[in-house]
Coordinates of C-alpha atoms in Angstrom, one line a residue:
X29 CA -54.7 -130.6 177.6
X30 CA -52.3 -127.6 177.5
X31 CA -51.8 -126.7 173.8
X32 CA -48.5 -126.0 172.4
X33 CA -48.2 -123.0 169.9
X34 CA -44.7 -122.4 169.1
X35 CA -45.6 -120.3 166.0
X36 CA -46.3 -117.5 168.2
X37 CA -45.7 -113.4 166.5
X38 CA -42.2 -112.9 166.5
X39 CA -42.6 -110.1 168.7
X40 CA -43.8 -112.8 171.4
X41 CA -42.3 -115.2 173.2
X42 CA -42.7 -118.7 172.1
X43 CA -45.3 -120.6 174.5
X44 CA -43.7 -123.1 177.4
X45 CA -44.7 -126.2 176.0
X46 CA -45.3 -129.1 178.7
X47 CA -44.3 -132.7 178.3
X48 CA -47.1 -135.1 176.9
X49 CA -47.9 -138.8 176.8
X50 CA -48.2 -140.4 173.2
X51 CA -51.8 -140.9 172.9
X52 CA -51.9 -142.7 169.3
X53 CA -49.0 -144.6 167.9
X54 CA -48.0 -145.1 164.5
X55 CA -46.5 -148.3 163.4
X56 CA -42.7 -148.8 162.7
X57 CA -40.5 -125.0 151.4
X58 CA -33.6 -114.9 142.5
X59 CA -34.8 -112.7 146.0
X60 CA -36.8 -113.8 148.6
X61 CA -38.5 -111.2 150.4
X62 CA -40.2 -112.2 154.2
X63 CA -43.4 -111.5 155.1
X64 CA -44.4 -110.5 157.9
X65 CA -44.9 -113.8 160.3
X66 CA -48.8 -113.4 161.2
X67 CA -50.2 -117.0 160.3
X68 CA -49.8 -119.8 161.7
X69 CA -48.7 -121.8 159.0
X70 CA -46.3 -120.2 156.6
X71 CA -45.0 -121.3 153.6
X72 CA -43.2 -119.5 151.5
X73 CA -44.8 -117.8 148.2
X74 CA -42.0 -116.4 146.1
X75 CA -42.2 -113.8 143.4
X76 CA -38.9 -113.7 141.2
X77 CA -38.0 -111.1 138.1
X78 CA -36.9 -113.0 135.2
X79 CA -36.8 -112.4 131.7
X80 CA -39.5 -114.2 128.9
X81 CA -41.6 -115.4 132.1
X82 CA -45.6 -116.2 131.4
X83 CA -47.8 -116.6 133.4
X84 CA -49.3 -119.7 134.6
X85 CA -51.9 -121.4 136.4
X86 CA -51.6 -123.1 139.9
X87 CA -50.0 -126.7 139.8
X88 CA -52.7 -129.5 138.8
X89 CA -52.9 -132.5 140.7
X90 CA -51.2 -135.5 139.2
X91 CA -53.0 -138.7 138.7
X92 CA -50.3 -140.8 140.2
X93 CA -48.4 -138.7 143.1
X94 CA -46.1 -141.2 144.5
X95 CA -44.9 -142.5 140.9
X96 CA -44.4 -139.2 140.0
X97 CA -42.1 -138.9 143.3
X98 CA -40.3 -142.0 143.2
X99 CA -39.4 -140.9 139.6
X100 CA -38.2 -137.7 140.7
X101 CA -36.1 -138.9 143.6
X102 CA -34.8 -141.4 141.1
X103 CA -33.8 -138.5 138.3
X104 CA -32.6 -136.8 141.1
X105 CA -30.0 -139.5 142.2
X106 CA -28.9 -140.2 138.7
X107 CA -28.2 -136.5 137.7
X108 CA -26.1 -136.0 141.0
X109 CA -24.0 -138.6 140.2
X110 CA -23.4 -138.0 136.6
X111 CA -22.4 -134.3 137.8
X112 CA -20.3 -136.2 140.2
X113 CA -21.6 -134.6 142.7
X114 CA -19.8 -136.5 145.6
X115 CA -20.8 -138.1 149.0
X116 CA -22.6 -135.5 150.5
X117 CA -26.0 -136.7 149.7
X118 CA -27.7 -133.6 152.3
X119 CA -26.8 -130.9 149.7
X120 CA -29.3 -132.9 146.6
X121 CA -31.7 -133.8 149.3
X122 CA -31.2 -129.8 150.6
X123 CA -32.2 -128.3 147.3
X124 CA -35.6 -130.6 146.8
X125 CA -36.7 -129.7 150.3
X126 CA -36.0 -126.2 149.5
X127 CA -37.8 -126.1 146.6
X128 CA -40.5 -127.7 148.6
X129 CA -41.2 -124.9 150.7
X130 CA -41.8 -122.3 148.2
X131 CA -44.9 -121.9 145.5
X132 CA -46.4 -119.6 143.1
X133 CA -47.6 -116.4 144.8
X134 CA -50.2 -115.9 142.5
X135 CA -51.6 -118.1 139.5
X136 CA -51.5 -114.6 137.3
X137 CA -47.7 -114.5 138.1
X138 CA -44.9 -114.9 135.8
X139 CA -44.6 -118.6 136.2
X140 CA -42.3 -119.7 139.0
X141 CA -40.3 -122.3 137.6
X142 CA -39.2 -120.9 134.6
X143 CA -37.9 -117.8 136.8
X144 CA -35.9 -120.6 138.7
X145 CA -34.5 -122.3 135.8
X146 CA -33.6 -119.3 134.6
X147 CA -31.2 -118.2 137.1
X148 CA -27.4 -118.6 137.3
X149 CA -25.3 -121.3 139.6
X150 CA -25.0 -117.3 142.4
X151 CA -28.5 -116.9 142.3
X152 CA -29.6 -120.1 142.8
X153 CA -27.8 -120.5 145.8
X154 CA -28.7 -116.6 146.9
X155 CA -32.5 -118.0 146.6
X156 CA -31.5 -121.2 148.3
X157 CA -30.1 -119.2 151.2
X158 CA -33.0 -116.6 151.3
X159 CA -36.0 -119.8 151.5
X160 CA -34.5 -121.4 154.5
X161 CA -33.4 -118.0 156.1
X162 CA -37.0 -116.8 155.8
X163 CA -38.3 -120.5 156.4
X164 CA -36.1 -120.2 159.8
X165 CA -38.0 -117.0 160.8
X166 CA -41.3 -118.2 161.0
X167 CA -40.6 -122.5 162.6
X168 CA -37.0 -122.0 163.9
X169 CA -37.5 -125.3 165.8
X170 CA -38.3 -127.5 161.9
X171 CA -35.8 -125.2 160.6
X172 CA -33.1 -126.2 163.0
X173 CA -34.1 -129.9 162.8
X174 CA -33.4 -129.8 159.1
X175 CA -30.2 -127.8 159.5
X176 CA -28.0 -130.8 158.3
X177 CA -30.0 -130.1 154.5
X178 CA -28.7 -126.3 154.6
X179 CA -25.8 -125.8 157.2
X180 CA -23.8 -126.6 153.7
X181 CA -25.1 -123.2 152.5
X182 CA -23.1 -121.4 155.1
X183 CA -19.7 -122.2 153.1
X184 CA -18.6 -120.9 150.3
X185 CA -19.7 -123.2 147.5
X186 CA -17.2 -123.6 144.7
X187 CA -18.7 -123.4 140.9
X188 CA -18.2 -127.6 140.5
X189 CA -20.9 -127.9 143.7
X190 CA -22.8 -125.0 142.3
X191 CA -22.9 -126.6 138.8
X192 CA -24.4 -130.0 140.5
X193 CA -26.6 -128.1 142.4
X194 CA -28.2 -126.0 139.8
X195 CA -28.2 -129.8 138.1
X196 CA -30.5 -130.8 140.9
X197 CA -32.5 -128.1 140.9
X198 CA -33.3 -128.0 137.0
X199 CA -34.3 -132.1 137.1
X200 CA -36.5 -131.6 140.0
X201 CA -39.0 -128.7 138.2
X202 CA -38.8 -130.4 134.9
X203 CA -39.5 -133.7 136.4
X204 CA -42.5 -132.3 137.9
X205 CA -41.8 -131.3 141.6
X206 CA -44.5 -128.4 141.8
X207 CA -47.1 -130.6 140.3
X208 CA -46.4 -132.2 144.0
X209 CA -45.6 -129.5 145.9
X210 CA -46.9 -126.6 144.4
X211 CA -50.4 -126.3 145.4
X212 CA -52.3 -123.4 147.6
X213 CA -54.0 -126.4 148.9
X214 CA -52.4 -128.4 151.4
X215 CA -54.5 -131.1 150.3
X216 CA -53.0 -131.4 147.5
X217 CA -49.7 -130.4 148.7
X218 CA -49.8 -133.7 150.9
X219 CA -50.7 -136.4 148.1
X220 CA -47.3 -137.7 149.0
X221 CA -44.2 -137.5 150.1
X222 CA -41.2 -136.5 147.6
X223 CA -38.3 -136.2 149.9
X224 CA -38.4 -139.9 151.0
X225 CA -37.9 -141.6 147.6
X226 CA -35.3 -138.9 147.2
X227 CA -33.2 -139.5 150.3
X228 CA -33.8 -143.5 149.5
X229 CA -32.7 -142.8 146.0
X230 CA -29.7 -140.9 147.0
X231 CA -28.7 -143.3 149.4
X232 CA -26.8 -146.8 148.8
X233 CA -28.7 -150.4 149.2
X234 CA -25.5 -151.1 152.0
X235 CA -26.5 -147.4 153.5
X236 CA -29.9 -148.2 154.2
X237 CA -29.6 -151.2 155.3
X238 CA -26.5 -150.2 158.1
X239 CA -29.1 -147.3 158.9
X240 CA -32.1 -149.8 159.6
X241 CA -33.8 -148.0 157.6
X242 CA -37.0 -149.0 155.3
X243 CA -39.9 -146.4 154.2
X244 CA -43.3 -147.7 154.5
X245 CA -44.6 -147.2 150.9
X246 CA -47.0 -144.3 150.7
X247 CA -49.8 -147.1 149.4
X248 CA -49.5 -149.0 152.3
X249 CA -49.1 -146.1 154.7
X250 CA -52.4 -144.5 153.8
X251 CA -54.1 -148.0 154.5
X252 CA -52.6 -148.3 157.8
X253 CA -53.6 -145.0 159.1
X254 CA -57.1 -145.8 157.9
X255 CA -57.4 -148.8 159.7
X256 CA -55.4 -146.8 162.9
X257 CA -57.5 -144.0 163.3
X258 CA -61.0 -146.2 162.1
X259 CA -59.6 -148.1 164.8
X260 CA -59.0 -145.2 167.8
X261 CA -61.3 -146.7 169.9
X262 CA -58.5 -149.3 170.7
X263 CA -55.9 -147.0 171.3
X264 CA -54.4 -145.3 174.6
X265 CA -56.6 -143.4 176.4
X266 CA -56.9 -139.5 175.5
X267 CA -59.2 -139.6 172.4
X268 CA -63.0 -139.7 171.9
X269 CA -64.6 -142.8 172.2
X270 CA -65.1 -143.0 168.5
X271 CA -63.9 -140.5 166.8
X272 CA -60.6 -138.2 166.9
X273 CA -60.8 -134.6 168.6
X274 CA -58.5 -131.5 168.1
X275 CA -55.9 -131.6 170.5
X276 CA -55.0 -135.5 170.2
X277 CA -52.1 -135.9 169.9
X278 CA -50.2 -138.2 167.0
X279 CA -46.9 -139.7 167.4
X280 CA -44.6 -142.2 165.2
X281 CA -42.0 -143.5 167.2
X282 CA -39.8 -144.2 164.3
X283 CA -41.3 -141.9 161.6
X284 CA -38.6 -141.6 158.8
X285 CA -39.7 -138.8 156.9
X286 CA -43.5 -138.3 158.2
X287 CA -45.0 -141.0 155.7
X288 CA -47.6 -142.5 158.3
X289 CA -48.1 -139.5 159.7
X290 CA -49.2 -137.8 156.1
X291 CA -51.2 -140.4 155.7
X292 CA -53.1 -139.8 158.6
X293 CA -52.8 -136.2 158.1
X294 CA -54.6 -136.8 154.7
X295 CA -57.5 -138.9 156.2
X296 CA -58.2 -136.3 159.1
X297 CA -58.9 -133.7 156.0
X298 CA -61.2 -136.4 154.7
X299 CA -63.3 -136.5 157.4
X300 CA -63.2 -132.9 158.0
X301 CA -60.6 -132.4 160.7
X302 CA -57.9 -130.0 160.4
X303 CA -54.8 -131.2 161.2
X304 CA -53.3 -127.9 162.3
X305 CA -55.5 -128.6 165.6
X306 CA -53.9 -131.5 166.7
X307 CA -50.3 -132.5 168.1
X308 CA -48.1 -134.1 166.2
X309 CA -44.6 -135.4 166.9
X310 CA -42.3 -137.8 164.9
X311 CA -38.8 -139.4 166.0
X312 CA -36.0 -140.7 164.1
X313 CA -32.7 -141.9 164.9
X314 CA -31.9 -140.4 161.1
X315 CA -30.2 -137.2 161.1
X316 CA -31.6 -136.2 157.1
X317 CA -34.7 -138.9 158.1
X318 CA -35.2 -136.3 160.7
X319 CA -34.6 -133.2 158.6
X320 CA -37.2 -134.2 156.3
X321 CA -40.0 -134.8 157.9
X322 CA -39.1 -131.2 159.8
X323 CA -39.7 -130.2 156.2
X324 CA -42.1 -131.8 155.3
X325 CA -44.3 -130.8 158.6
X326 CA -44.2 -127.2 157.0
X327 CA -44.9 -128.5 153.5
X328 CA -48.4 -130.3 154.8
X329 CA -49.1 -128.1 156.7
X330 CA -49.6 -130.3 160.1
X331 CA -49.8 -126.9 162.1
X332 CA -47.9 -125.3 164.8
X333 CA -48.1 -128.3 166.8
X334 CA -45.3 -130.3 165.8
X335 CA -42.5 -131.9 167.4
X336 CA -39.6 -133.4 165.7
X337 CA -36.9 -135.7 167.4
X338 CA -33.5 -137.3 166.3
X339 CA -33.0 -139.8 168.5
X340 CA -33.6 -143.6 169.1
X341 CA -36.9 -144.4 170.6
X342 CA -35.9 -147.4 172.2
X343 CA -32.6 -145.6 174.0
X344 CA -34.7 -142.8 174.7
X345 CA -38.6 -142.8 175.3
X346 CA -38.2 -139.0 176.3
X347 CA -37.1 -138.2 173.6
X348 CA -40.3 -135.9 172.0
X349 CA -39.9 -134.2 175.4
X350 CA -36.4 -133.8 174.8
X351 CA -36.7 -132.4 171.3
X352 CA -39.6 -129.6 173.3
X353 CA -36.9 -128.2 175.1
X354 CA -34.8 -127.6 172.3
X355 CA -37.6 -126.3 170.5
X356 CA -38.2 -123.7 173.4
X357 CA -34.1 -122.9 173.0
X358 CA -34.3 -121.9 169.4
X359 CA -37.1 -119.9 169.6
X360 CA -35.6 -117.8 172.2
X361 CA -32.7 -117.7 170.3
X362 CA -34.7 -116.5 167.1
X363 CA -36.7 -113.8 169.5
X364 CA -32.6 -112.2 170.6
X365 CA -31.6 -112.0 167.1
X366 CA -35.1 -110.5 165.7
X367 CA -35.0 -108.3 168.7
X368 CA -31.5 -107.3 167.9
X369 CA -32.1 -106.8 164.3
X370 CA -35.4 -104.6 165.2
X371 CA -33.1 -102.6 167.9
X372 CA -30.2 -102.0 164.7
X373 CA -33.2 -101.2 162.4
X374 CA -34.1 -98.7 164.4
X375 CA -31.2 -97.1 165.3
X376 CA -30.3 -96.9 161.8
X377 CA -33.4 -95.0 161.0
X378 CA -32.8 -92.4 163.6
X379 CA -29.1 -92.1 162.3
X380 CA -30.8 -91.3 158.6
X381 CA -33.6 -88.7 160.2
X382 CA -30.9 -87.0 162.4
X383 CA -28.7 -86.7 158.8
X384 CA -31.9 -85.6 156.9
X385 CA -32.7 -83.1 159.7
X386 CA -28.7 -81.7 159.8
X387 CA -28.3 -82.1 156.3
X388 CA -27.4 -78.5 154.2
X389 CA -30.1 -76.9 152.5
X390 CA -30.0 -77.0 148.5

């Protein structure tokens, strides 16, 4: 089965992926400096300077994940709309996914979140910028996917936004968002899933129901990838007879955010598989359903190996193959303007030798 590695060096070209059958169904992450794009995972560690900052130890994990997420999406909600913070439910969901993607680059660091609570309404949205900028370097194709959650970061964004947004941002940390999200381990990392109870929180009863949309429970998705992938034997031809191989590939037709596909992200860990070896993809006819579990592929770290759609199954069974094609775009896209920016680079440091060289003697 051809393998496709779109998290190749940005020096390369991205790999031509080929189309590929479903072969296991799931039921209906302030300054920000990149690194240099050599694993094939990244997520971003960030190191801020900040006034009466201690250090801290890594995130410990929380006995209860997905209470602890529902309550944050739910403090979330309410603190966006006591800032008044209007319709456009993407930018609150925008700054919890960004603040996914980023952790504490070291446990003997000044601690993280009190750097980020520290900042103004400029440099919050500077750092916002900078995460899904660098974010975009290294999976252009998740990045894209999710670009409804940060195109708003292209505008200018007035001080009553900015004042709702650094309201977001301060009740997610407080609330306890890097206990979630900020482990080294992606174990840890993927105990559950914090963007869906925030996009469910965020949106009306009347929304979700118009949308068709209803998020299996993290509970009950765990239990249904155990008894799935106990259960592979039954399923379409293309894994092992009993048990699943790197290189399977795992698809949820209509995945909302990723739950299911966490779930059985999580159980492949337990029985020592790494997910980053197999193929993943996950459709949604959701646009910010879609943009999450873009997100959230990078935040479990499910590996270079990941498709995500936004499109309706049923209209369109091609659509994985679809969503490869545009995947192949971007990246060429993101090669031309690396290649460009290497080119100016460059020629920018000739123009300063050639100045140092002519320059006067003292």
């Amino acid at each position: 089965m051809t393998q496709l590695d779109l998290f190749a060096d940005l020096a390369d070209h991205a790999a031509e992926p080929e189309p590929i059958p479903a072969t296991f169904a799931a039921s209906p992450r302030v300054n920000v400096a990149p690194p240099p794009p050599q694993s094939p995972e990244h997520r971003q560690s960030v190191t801020v300077e900040s006034p009466a900052s201690r250090p801290s130890g890594r995130p410990r994990p929380v006995r209860d994940p997905h209470r602890l997420a529902v309550e944050i999406g739910e403090a979330v909600a309410e603190r966006w709309h006591n800032r008044h913070g209007g319709s456009a439910i993407e930018v609150p969901i925008g700054v919890v996914a960004a603040l996914t993607l980023i952790g504490q680059k070291d446990p003997g660091d000044p601690d993280l979140k009190a750097q980020i609570l520290a900042q103004d309404g400029p440099q919050m949205i500077t750092m916002l910028r900078e995460i899904w900028s660098t974010q975009w370097l290294h999976r252009p194709d998740l990045i894209d996917r999710a670009r409804i959650l940060h195109e708003w970061l292209n505008d200018d964004v007035d001080d009553y936004r900015m004042a709702a947004v650094l309201a977001v941002a301060e009740t997610a940390l407080k609330r306890g968002l890097f206990d979630l999200t900020g482990h080294a381990d992606p174990f840890l990392r993927s105990a559950t899933d914090v963007l869906s109870p925030v996009m469910m929180c965020m949106r009306s009863h009347g929304a979700r129901l118009g949308l068709g949309e209803f998020h299996t429970p993290a509970p009950l998705a765990e239990s249904i990838a155990a008894v799935t992938v106990s259960e592979m034997v039954t399923a379409a031809a293309g894994f092992a007879a009993q048990q699943p191989s790197p290189g399977d590939h795992i698809h949820d037709p209509a995945a909302g955010s990723g739950g299911l596909l966490r779930a059985a992200a999580q159980l492949l860990r337990e029985r020592g598989h790494d997910p980053a070896t197999y193929r993943w993809s996950m459709v949604d006819v959701d646009h910010i359903a879609a943009a999450c579990a873009a997100v959230n592929a990078i935040v479990w770290s499910l590996g270079p190996h990941v498709t995500v759609a936004c499109a309706d199954s049923l209209a369109n069974p091609n659509a994985v193959e679809d969503a490869m094609k545009e995947a192949r775009a971007v990246y060429a896209h993101r090669d031309e303007v690396v290649g460009k920016a290497q080119i100016m680079a460059t020629i920018r440091q000739t123009q300063h030798l050639l100045e140092q060289a002519h320059a006067p003697a003292a």
